GROMACS .gro file of C-alpha atoms in nm:
model
  372
    1MET     CA    1   0.000   0.000   0.000
    2ALA     CA    2   0.287   0.235   0.077
    3THR     CA    3   0.433   0.176  -0.266
    4LEU     CA    4   0.097   0.238  -0.424
    5SER     CA    5   0.047   0.564  -0.235
    6ARG     CA    6   0.391   0.697  -0.329
    7SER     CA    7   0.378   0.608  -0.698
    8GLY     CA    8   0.006   0.639  -0.751
    9VAL     CA    9  -0.215   0.409  -0.955
   10ARG     CA   10  -0.046   0.290  -1.270
   11PRO     CA   11  -0.211   0.352  -1.609
   12ALA     CA   12  -0.238  -0.025  -1.668
   13ALA     CA   13  -0.440  -0.061  -1.348
   14VAL     CA   14  -0.669   0.224  -1.450
   15LEU     CA   15  -0.729   0.073  -1.794
   16SER     CA   16  -0.791  -0.272  -1.648
   17THR     CA   17  -1.042  -0.137  -1.398
   18ALA     CA   18  -1.219   0.072  -1.662
   19GLY     CA   19  -1.236  -0.227  -1.894
   20PHE     CA   20  -1.388  -0.443  -1.623
   21LEU     CA   21  -1.644  -0.180  -1.524
   22LEU     CA   22  -1.748  -0.135  -1.889
   23ALA     CA   23  -1.753  -0.505  -1.977
   24LEU     CA   24  -1.964  -0.621  -1.683
   25PRO     CA   25  -2.276  -0.410  -1.758
   26ALA     CA   26  -2.233  -0.470  -2.132
   27LEU     CA   27  -2.253  -0.846  -2.080
   28LEU     CA   28  -2.567  -0.799  -1.869
   29LEU     CA   29  -2.737  -0.545  -2.098
   30PHE     CA   30  -2.682  -0.729  -2.428
   31PRO     CA   31  -2.712  -1.102  -2.347
   32ALA     CA   32  -2.866  -1.194  -2.684
   33SER     CA   33  -2.586  -1.021  -2.876
   34VAL     CA   34  -2.324  -1.184  -2.652
   35ARG     CA   35  -2.467  -1.532  -2.714
   36ALA     CA   36  -2.499  -1.481  -3.090
   37SER     CA   37  -2.150  -1.332  -3.122
   38ALA     CA   38  -1.993  -1.606  -2.912
   39ALA     CA   39  -2.166  -1.872  -3.122
   40GLN     CA   40  -2.042  -1.706  -3.440
   41GLY     CA   41  -1.688  -1.694  -3.299
   42ILE     CA   42  -1.699  -2.061  -3.203
   43SER     CA   43  -1.826  -2.147  -3.551
   44SER     CA   44  -1.537  -1.953  -3.707
   45CYS     CA   45  -1.290  -2.141  -3.489
   46LEU     CA   46  -1.433  -2.481  -3.581
   47THR     CA   47  -1.467  -2.413  -3.952
   48VAL     CA   48  -1.170  -2.183  -4.020
   49LEU     CA   49  -0.917  -2.150  -3.740
   50VAL     CA   50  -0.865  -2.509  -3.624
   51PRO     CA   51  -0.871  -2.677  -3.970
   52SER     CA   52  -0.635  -2.422  -4.128
   53LEU     CA   53  -0.395  -2.346  -3.841
   54PHE     CA   54  -0.366  -2.653  -3.618
   55PRO     CA   55  -0.164  -2.863  -3.867
   56PHE     CA   56   0.072  -2.573  -3.933
   57MET     CA   57   0.109  -2.494  -3.562
   58ALA     CA   58   0.209  -2.856  -3.500
   59LEU     CA   59   0.451  -2.839  -3.793
   60ALA     CA   60   0.607  -2.515  -3.666
   61SER     CA   61   0.664  -2.669  -3.325
   62PHE     CA   62   0.803  -2.986  -3.484
   63ALA     CA   63   1.044  -2.778  -3.695
   64VAL     CA   64   1.201  -2.640  -3.376
   65ASN     CA   65   1.182  -2.952  -3.158
   66SER     CA   66   1.322  -3.195  -3.417
   67PRO     CA   67   1.636  -3.222  -3.634
   68ALA     CA   68   1.438  -3.048  -3.913
   69ALA     CA   69   1.550  -2.707  -3.787
   70ARG     CA   70   1.916  -2.803  -3.825
   71VAL     CA   71   1.867  -2.956  -4.169
   72LEU     CA   72   1.660  -2.665  -4.305
   73GLY     CA   73   1.898  -2.414  -4.151
   74ARG     CA   74   2.180  -2.517  -4.384
   75PRO     CA   75   2.031  -2.412  -4.723
   76LEU     CA   76   1.850  -2.113  -4.575
   77GLY     CA   77   2.147  -2.006  -4.362
   78PRO     CA   78   2.309  -1.750  -4.597
   79LEU     CA   79   1.974  -1.584  -4.672
   80VAL     CA   80   1.881  -1.567  -4.306
   81ARG     CA   81   2.221  -1.430  -4.201
   82TRP     CA   82   2.276  -1.169  -4.473
   83VAL     CA   83   1.921  -1.053  -4.552
   84PHE     CA   84   1.747  -1.079  -4.215
   85ARG     CA   85   2.066  -1.058  -4.000
   86LEU     CA   86   1.957  -1.354  -3.784
   87PRO     CA   87   2.119  -1.684  -3.680
   88GLU     CA   88   2.087  -1.977  -3.917
   89CYS     CA   89   1.861  -2.165  -3.675
   90CYS     CA   90   1.584  -1.914  -3.756
   91GLY     CA   91   1.547  -2.039  -4.113
   92ALA     CA   92   1.279  -2.300  -4.049
   93VAL     CA   93   1.078  -2.063  -3.826
   94ILE     CA   94   1.089  -1.781  -4.082
   95LEU     CA   95   0.973  -2.024  -4.350
   96MET     CA   96   0.683  -2.142  -4.133
   97SER     CA   97   0.587  -1.784  -4.048
   98PHE     CA   98   0.504  -1.726  -4.416
   99LEU     CA   99   0.337  -2.062  -4.476
  100GLY     CA  100   0.179  -2.160  -4.147
  101GLY     CA  101  -0.046  -1.866  -4.059
  102TYR     CA  102  -0.027  -1.574  -3.816
  103PRO     CA  103   0.064  -1.742  -3.484
  104ALA     CA  104   0.280  -2.024  -3.626
  105GLY     CA  105   0.586  -1.806  -3.675
  106ALA     CA  106   0.542  -1.635  -3.339
  107ARG     CA  107   0.522  -1.971  -3.165
  108GLY     CA  108   0.843  -2.079  -3.337
  109VAL     CA  109   1.012  -1.756  -3.227
  110SER     CA  110   0.903  -1.813  -2.867
  111LEU     CA  111   1.041  -2.169  -2.875
  112LEU     CA  112   1.376  -2.048  -3.010
  113LEU     CA  113   1.386  -1.790  -2.731
  114GLU     CA  114   1.295  -2.047  -2.465
  115GLN     CA  115   1.577  -2.271  -2.590
  116LYS     CA  116   1.815  -1.971  -2.583
  117GLN     CA  117   1.901  -2.015  -2.951
  118ILE     CA  118   1.829  -1.644  -3.010
  119THR     CA  119   1.852  -1.332  -2.794
  120PRO     CA  120   1.549  -1.128  -2.678
  121ALA     CA  121   1.653  -0.850  -2.919
  122GLN     CA  122   1.657  -1.095  -3.211
  123ALA     CA  123   1.322  -1.238  -3.103
  124GLY     CA  124   1.174  -0.889  -3.089
  125ARG     CA  125   1.298  -0.814  -3.439
  126MET     CA  126   1.161  -1.143  -3.574
  127LEU     CA  127   0.818  -1.051  -3.439
  128LEU     CA  128   0.823  -0.741  -3.658
  129PHE     CA  129   0.792  -0.948  -3.976
  130CYS     CA  130   0.718  -1.311  -3.878
  131VAL     CA  131   0.343  -1.253  -3.830
  132ASN     CA  132   0.185  -1.341  -4.165
  133PRO     CA  133  -0.127  -1.515  -4.298
  134GLY     CA  134  -0.063  -1.850  -4.462
  135PRO     CA  135  -0.196  -1.976  -4.795
  136ALA     CA  136  -0.445  -2.205  -4.618
  137PHE     CA  137  -0.622  -1.896  -4.482
  138VAL     CA  138  -0.569  -1.643  -4.762
  139VAL     CA  139  -0.615  -1.866  -5.067
  140SER     CA  140  -0.847  -2.140  -4.941
  141PHE     CA  141  -1.067  -1.946  -4.699
  142VAL     CA  142  -1.052  -1.583  -4.819
  143GLY     CA  143  -0.995  -1.638  -5.191
  144VAL     CA  144  -1.193  -1.952  -5.272
  145GLY     CA  145  -1.433  -1.971  -4.979
  146MET     CA  146  -1.528  -1.605  -4.933
  147LEU     CA  147  -1.441  -1.424  -5.257
  148GLY     CA  148  -1.498  -1.714  -5.493
  149SER     CA  149  -1.168  -1.659  -5.675
  150ALA     CA  150  -0.851  -1.862  -5.621
  151ARG     CA  151  -0.669  -1.617  -5.850
  152LEU     CA  152  -0.759  -1.322  -5.630
  153GLY     CA  153  -0.662  -1.525  -5.321
  154TRP     CA  154  -0.317  -1.596  -5.463
  155LEU     CA  155  -0.266  -1.229  -5.552
  156LEU     CA  156  -0.356  -1.128  -5.197
  157PHE     CA  157  -0.121  -1.392  -5.055
  158LEU     CA  158   0.168  -1.288  -5.278
  159ALA     CA  159   0.120  -0.919  -5.192
  160VAL     CA  160   0.109  -0.981  -4.817
  161THR     CA  161   0.405  -1.222  -4.833
  162ALA     CA  162   0.617  -0.983  -5.040
  163ALA     CA  163   0.536  -0.705  -4.794
  164GLY     CA  164   0.648  -0.925  -4.503
  165LEU     CA  165   0.976  -1.014  -4.676
  166LEU     CA  166   1.041  -0.647  -4.754
  167LEU     CA  167   0.962  -0.552  -4.396
  168GLY     CA  168   1.204  -0.816  -4.268
  169GLY     CA  169   1.483  -0.682  -4.488
  170LEU     CA  170   1.421  -0.318  -4.395
  171THR     CA  171   1.408  -0.382  -4.020
  172ALA     CA  172   1.742  -0.566  -4.044
  173LEU     CA  173   1.932  -0.273  -4.198
  174THR     CA  174   2.067  -0.150  -3.863
  175ALA     CA  175   2.144  -0.498  -3.723
  176PRO     CA  176   2.488  -0.658  -3.745
  177VAL     CA  177   2.542  -0.978  -3.942
  178PRO     CA  178   2.554  -1.261  -3.686
  179PRO     CA  179   2.855  -1.491  -3.689
  180LYS     CA  180   2.826  -1.819  -3.872
  181SER     CA  181   2.678  -2.073  -3.635
  182ALA     CA  182   2.880  -2.370  -3.522
  183PRO     CA  183   2.735  -2.710  -3.610
  184ALA     CA  184   2.443  -2.772  -3.376
  185ALA     CA  185   2.434  -3.075  -3.154
  186PRO     CA  186   2.214  -3.355  -3.288
  187THR     CA  187   1.852  -3.320  -3.176
  188GLU     CA  188   1.667  -3.624  -3.053
  189ALA     CA  189   1.365  -3.693  -3.273
  190SER     CA  190   1.199  -3.930  -3.028
  191GLY     CA  191   0.889  -3.772  -2.878
  192ALA     CA  192   0.915  -3.457  -3.092
  193LEU     CA  193   0.593  -3.529  -3.280
  194VAL     CA  194   0.387  -3.589  -2.965
  195ARG     CA  195   0.532  -3.280  -2.797
  196SER     CA  196   0.455  -3.075  -3.107
  197ILE     CA  197   0.094  -3.195  -3.119
  198ALA     CA  198   0.041  -3.114  -2.752
  199ASP     CA  199   0.202  -2.771  -2.794
  200ALA     CA  200  -0.014  -2.697  -3.100
  201ALA     CA  201  -0.330  -2.804  -2.914
  202ARG     CA  202  -0.258  -2.565  -2.628
  203SER     CA  203  -0.178  -2.282  -2.868
  204VAL     CA  204  -0.491  -2.333  -3.079
  205LEU     CA  205  -0.706  -2.340  -2.765
  206VAL     CA  206  -0.572  -1.999  -2.661
  207MET     CA  207  -0.619  -1.862  -3.014
  208SER     CA  208  -0.978  -1.989  -3.029
  209ALA     CA  209  -1.058  -1.825  -2.696
  210CYS     CA  210  -0.921  -1.493  -2.827
  211VAL     CA  211  -1.135  -1.517  -3.142
  212VAL     CA  212  -1.450  -1.587  -2.938
  213LEU     CA  213  -1.375  -1.297  -2.703
  214PHE     CA  214  -1.321  -1.052  -2.988
  215SER     CA  215  -1.636  -1.173  -3.162
  216VAL     CA  216  -1.828  -1.088  -2.845
  217LEU     CA  217  -1.653  -0.751  -2.819
  218THR     CA  218  -1.738  -0.663  -3.180
  219GLY     CA  219  -2.101  -0.767  -3.129
  220ILE     CA  220  -2.133  -0.550  -2.817
  221LEU     CA  221  -1.974  -0.250  -2.990
  222ARG     CA  222  -2.224  -0.284  -3.274
  223GLN     CA  223  -2.521  -0.337  -3.045
  224CYS     CA  224  -2.446  -0.037  -2.825
  225GLY     CA  225  -2.386   0.189  -3.126
  226ALA     CA  226  -2.016   0.250  -3.061
  227LEU     CA  227  -1.895   0.117  -3.397
  228PRO     CA  228  -2.154   0.311  -3.603
  229ALA     CA  229  -2.062   0.625  -3.411
  230MET     CA  230  -1.693   0.574  -3.487
  231VAL     CA  231  -1.773   0.520  -3.855
  232ARG     CA  232  -1.967   0.846  -3.868
  233LEU     CA  233  -1.683   1.029  -3.696
  234LEU     CA  234  -1.413   0.888  -3.922
  235SER     CA  235  -1.621   0.950  -4.234
  236ARG     CA  236  -1.582   1.323  -4.180
  237TRP     CA  237  -1.222   1.291  -4.300
  238ARG     CA  238  -1.348   1.173  -4.641
  239VAL     CA  239  -1.035   0.960  -4.685
  240LEU     CA  240  -1.249   0.646  -4.715
  241SER     CA  241  -1.618   0.592  -4.768
  242PRO     CA  242  -1.836   0.501  -4.467
  243MET     CA  243  -1.848   0.138  -4.584
  244GLU     CA  244  -1.468   0.128  -4.614
  245TRP     CA  245  -1.428   0.280  -4.267
  246ALA     CA  246  -1.666   0.019  -4.124
  247ALA     CA  247  -1.469  -0.264  -4.286
  248THR     CA  248  -1.138  -0.111  -4.173
  249LEU     CA  249  -1.251  -0.100  -3.810
  250SER     CA  250  -1.360  -0.461  -3.835
  251PHE     CA  251  -1.023  -0.560  -3.982
  252LEU     CA  252  -0.842  -0.373  -3.705
  253LEU     CA  253  -1.025  -0.576  -3.442
  254GLU     CA  254  -1.032  -0.928  -3.589
  255VAL     CA  255  -0.926  -1.033  -3.938
  256THR     CA  256  -1.178  -1.316  -3.990
  257GLY     CA  257  -1.470  -1.090  -3.904
  258GLY     CA  258  -1.314  -0.818  -4.118
  259VAL     CA  259  -1.313  -1.048  -4.420
  260GLY     CA  260  -1.683  -1.119  -4.372
  261ASP     CA  261  -1.771  -0.752  -4.321
  262GLY     CA  262  -1.556  -0.646  -4.616
  263LEU     CA  263  -1.735  -0.890  -4.843
  264ARG     CA  264  -2.076  -0.784  -4.714
  265LEU     CA  265  -1.995  -0.414  -4.759
  266GLY     CA  266  -1.835  -0.463  -5.103
  267VAL     CA  267  -1.510  -0.278  -5.033
  268SER     CA  268  -1.193  -0.268  -5.243
  269PRO     CA  269  -0.971  -0.577  -5.265
  270ALA     CA  270  -0.677  -0.357  -5.158
  271LEU     CA  271  -0.852  -0.306  -4.824
  272PHE     CA  272  -0.851  -0.685  -4.783
  273ALA     CA  273  -0.475  -0.677  -4.845
  274PHE     CA  274  -0.436  -0.412  -4.575
  275GLY     CA  275  -0.643  -0.611  -4.326
  276LEU     CA  276  -0.457  -0.935  -4.396
  277GLY     CA  277  -0.122  -0.760  -4.357
  278PHE     CA  278  -0.219  -0.584  -4.034
  279GLY     CA  279  -0.367  -0.901  -3.884
  280GLY     CA  280  -0.606  -0.747  -3.631
  281LEU     CA  281  -0.575  -0.692  -3.255
  282CYS     CA  282  -0.708  -1.040  -3.190
  283VAL     CA  283  -0.409  -1.194  -3.371
  284HIS     CA  284  -0.172  -0.953  -3.198
  285LEU     CA  285  -0.291  -1.071  -2.855
  286GLN     CA  286  -0.247  -1.432  -2.964
  287VAL     CA  287   0.109  -1.358  -3.075
  288LEU     CA  288   0.206  -1.168  -2.760
  289ALA     CA  289   0.056  -1.440  -2.539
  290PHE     CA  290   0.345  -1.669  -2.637
  291PHE     CA  291   0.592  -1.440  -2.458
  292PRO     CA  292   0.567  -1.405  -2.078
  293ALA     CA  293   0.836  -1.137  -2.098
  294ARG     CA  294   0.797  -0.908  -2.398
  295PRO     CA  295   1.112  -0.941  -2.614
  296GLY     CA  296   1.081  -0.603  -2.785
  297ARG     CA  297   0.906  -0.269  -2.768
  298LEU     CA  298   0.530  -0.292  -2.803
  299GLY     CA  299   0.511   0.033  -3.000
  300ALA     CA  300   0.753  -0.096  -3.262
  301PHE     CA  301   0.548  -0.414  -3.299
  302PHE     CA  302   0.222  -0.227  -3.366
  303LEU     CA  303   0.387   0.025  -3.596
  304CYS     CA  304   0.532  -0.257  -3.806
  305ARG     CA  305   0.191  -0.426  -3.818
  306LEU     CA  306   0.051  -0.102  -3.960
  307ALA     CA  307   0.342  -0.077  -4.205
  308HIS     CA  308   0.283  -0.437  -4.313
  309GLY     CA  309  -0.081  -0.354  -4.390
  310LEU     CA  310   0.008  -0.043  -4.589
  311LEU     CA  311   0.281  -0.221  -4.783
  312SER     CA  312   0.045  -0.508  -4.863
  313ALA     CA  313  -0.221  -0.269  -4.994
  314GLY     CA  314   0.037  -0.077  -5.196
  315LEU     CA  315   0.188  -0.388  -5.354
  316PHE     CA  316  -0.155  -0.530  -5.434
  317SER     CA  317  -0.255  -0.200  -5.598
  318ALA     CA  318   0.070  -0.205  -5.796
  319VAL     CA  319  -0.013  -0.553  -5.924
  320LEU     CA  320  -0.354  -0.436  -6.040
  321LEU     CA  321  -0.183  -0.155  -6.228
  322THR     CA  322   0.086  -0.364  -6.395
  323ILE     CA  323  -0.130  -0.662  -6.498
  324PRO     CA  324  -0.491  -0.536  -6.492
  325SER     CA  325  -0.595  -0.800  -6.743
  326TYR     CA  326  -0.504  -1.063  -6.484
  327ALA     CA  327  -0.635  -0.915  -6.162
  328ALA     CA  328  -0.912  -0.669  -6.240
  329PRO     CA  329  -1.161  -0.924  -6.383
  330ALA     CA  330  -1.136  -1.132  -6.066
  331ALA     CA  331  -1.211  -0.830  -5.852
  332ALA     CA  332  -1.490  -0.717  -6.082
  333ALA     CA  333  -1.649  -1.061  -6.067
  334VAL     CA  334  -1.668  -1.040  -5.688
  335TRP     CA  335  -1.777  -0.679  -5.640
  336GLY     CA  336  -1.927  -0.600  -5.978
  337GLN     CA  337  -1.686  -0.314  -6.032
  338ALA     CA  338  -1.314  -0.245  -6.061
  339ALA     CA  339  -1.125  -0.199  -5.738
  340PRO     CA  340  -1.142   0.166  -5.619
  341PHE     CA  341  -0.776   0.169  -5.512
  342ALA     CA  342  -0.666   0.059  -5.857
  343GLY     CA  343  -0.811   0.356  -6.041
  344THR     CA  344  -0.490   0.556  -6.059
  345TRP     CA  345  -0.120   0.491  -6.027
  346MET     CA  346  -0.100   0.744  -5.745
  347GLY     CA  347  -0.290   0.523  -5.500
  348GLY     CA  348  -0.042   0.236  -5.503
  349ALA     CA  349   0.262   0.462  -5.534
  350SER     CA  350   0.160   0.680  -5.241
  351LEU     CA  351   0.106   0.378  -5.017
  352LEU     CA  352   0.446   0.234  -5.107
  353LEU     CA  353   0.626   0.566  -5.060
  354MET     CA  354   0.451   0.632  -4.728
  355SER     CA  355   0.545   0.287  -4.596
  356ALA     CA  356   0.907   0.320  -4.713
  357ALA     CA  357   0.943   0.665  -4.557
  358PHE     CA  358   0.791   0.535  -4.234
  359LEU     CA  359   1.030   0.240  -4.212
  360LEU     CA  360   1.342   0.437  -4.309
  361SER     CA  361   1.260   0.695  -4.041
  362PHE     CA  362   1.305   0.432  -3.767
  363PRO     CA  363   1.574   0.526  -3.514
  364ALA     CA  364   1.873   0.308  -3.441
  365GLU     CA  365   1.801  -0.049  -3.333
  366GLN     CA  366   1.892   0.001  -2.971
  367LYS     CA  367   1.629   0.275  -2.946
  368LEU     CA  368   1.364   0.077  -3.128
  369TRP     CA  369   1.393  -0.266  -2.970
  370GLY     CA  370   1.563  -0.179  -2.645
  371ARG     CA  371   1.918  -0.237  -2.529
  372ARG     CA  372   2.095  -0.556  -2.618
   0.00000   0.00000   0.00000
């Protein structure tokens, strides 16, 4: 109590108390919306999250807990060391972060940190670009399942993946090249598969709980009128249309719900690219939950998530400009019109220039990710 009286109440305590006092009456005032939103979240987990992510989560854990990490680290070693400025053991995890879905890479990073194969500073830097949607989600669910176009799904996946690779290279510019790793000790393969399955099951359970919670939160915000009020307020800027602002807010909260709202509202495909690159606060909580002690600065993490979204939208718009005969018909088939962001070359160019200027304005690494 003495410590509390001298230092006062911390901001985190104030926010936690305010959140509790707001959530409790909301759950009591909107029980029907809470039940419906929770049911929708559970349905999304059973039909989208678990089928698409669980196998890749198990594979990401297996890549770290088995000799696969050592074997894959050899061919990927030079690329990992010279482009991303990371130890060779990170090769398998970086690969899984682009193929396994949002939390798969983060779980691999946390395992490398737990095994002391990387430093907290290196783990923090990996989190800046190892949070990506995999092809199972972008192509199968978003492209084929929601948008009805595998071609559009692949274009979205390639744009978001290219943005992540570019982000990884740019955030490594101020980092030193790590020394070539000595040959790692042989890893026992016995039990690695069972341990990986158990680890993936625990991780998917936490992710599913986060999705359900954010589904309830979004439902309450809609029911109480908070989201419509925010859309009206943001629409005064006239940067986006009201429908685009509504879809953007949904993407910022939870990416699966954002995909559904974006399709229902008929927004630009480039806005889907932004939402998939950003990932949503729900995914961010899932990623950070793997780290009891935060390995990097939280502000840098969120700023890079925003940069990833902007780069993804810019690259996707650039693709529509360079090969419109390939991409525009797919978008027109879904929304009945050409993508609004692809109307001029200035849209894609401005997004790319803004993202590049933002990333190059980062301070030195020790200021961004903390002291080594």
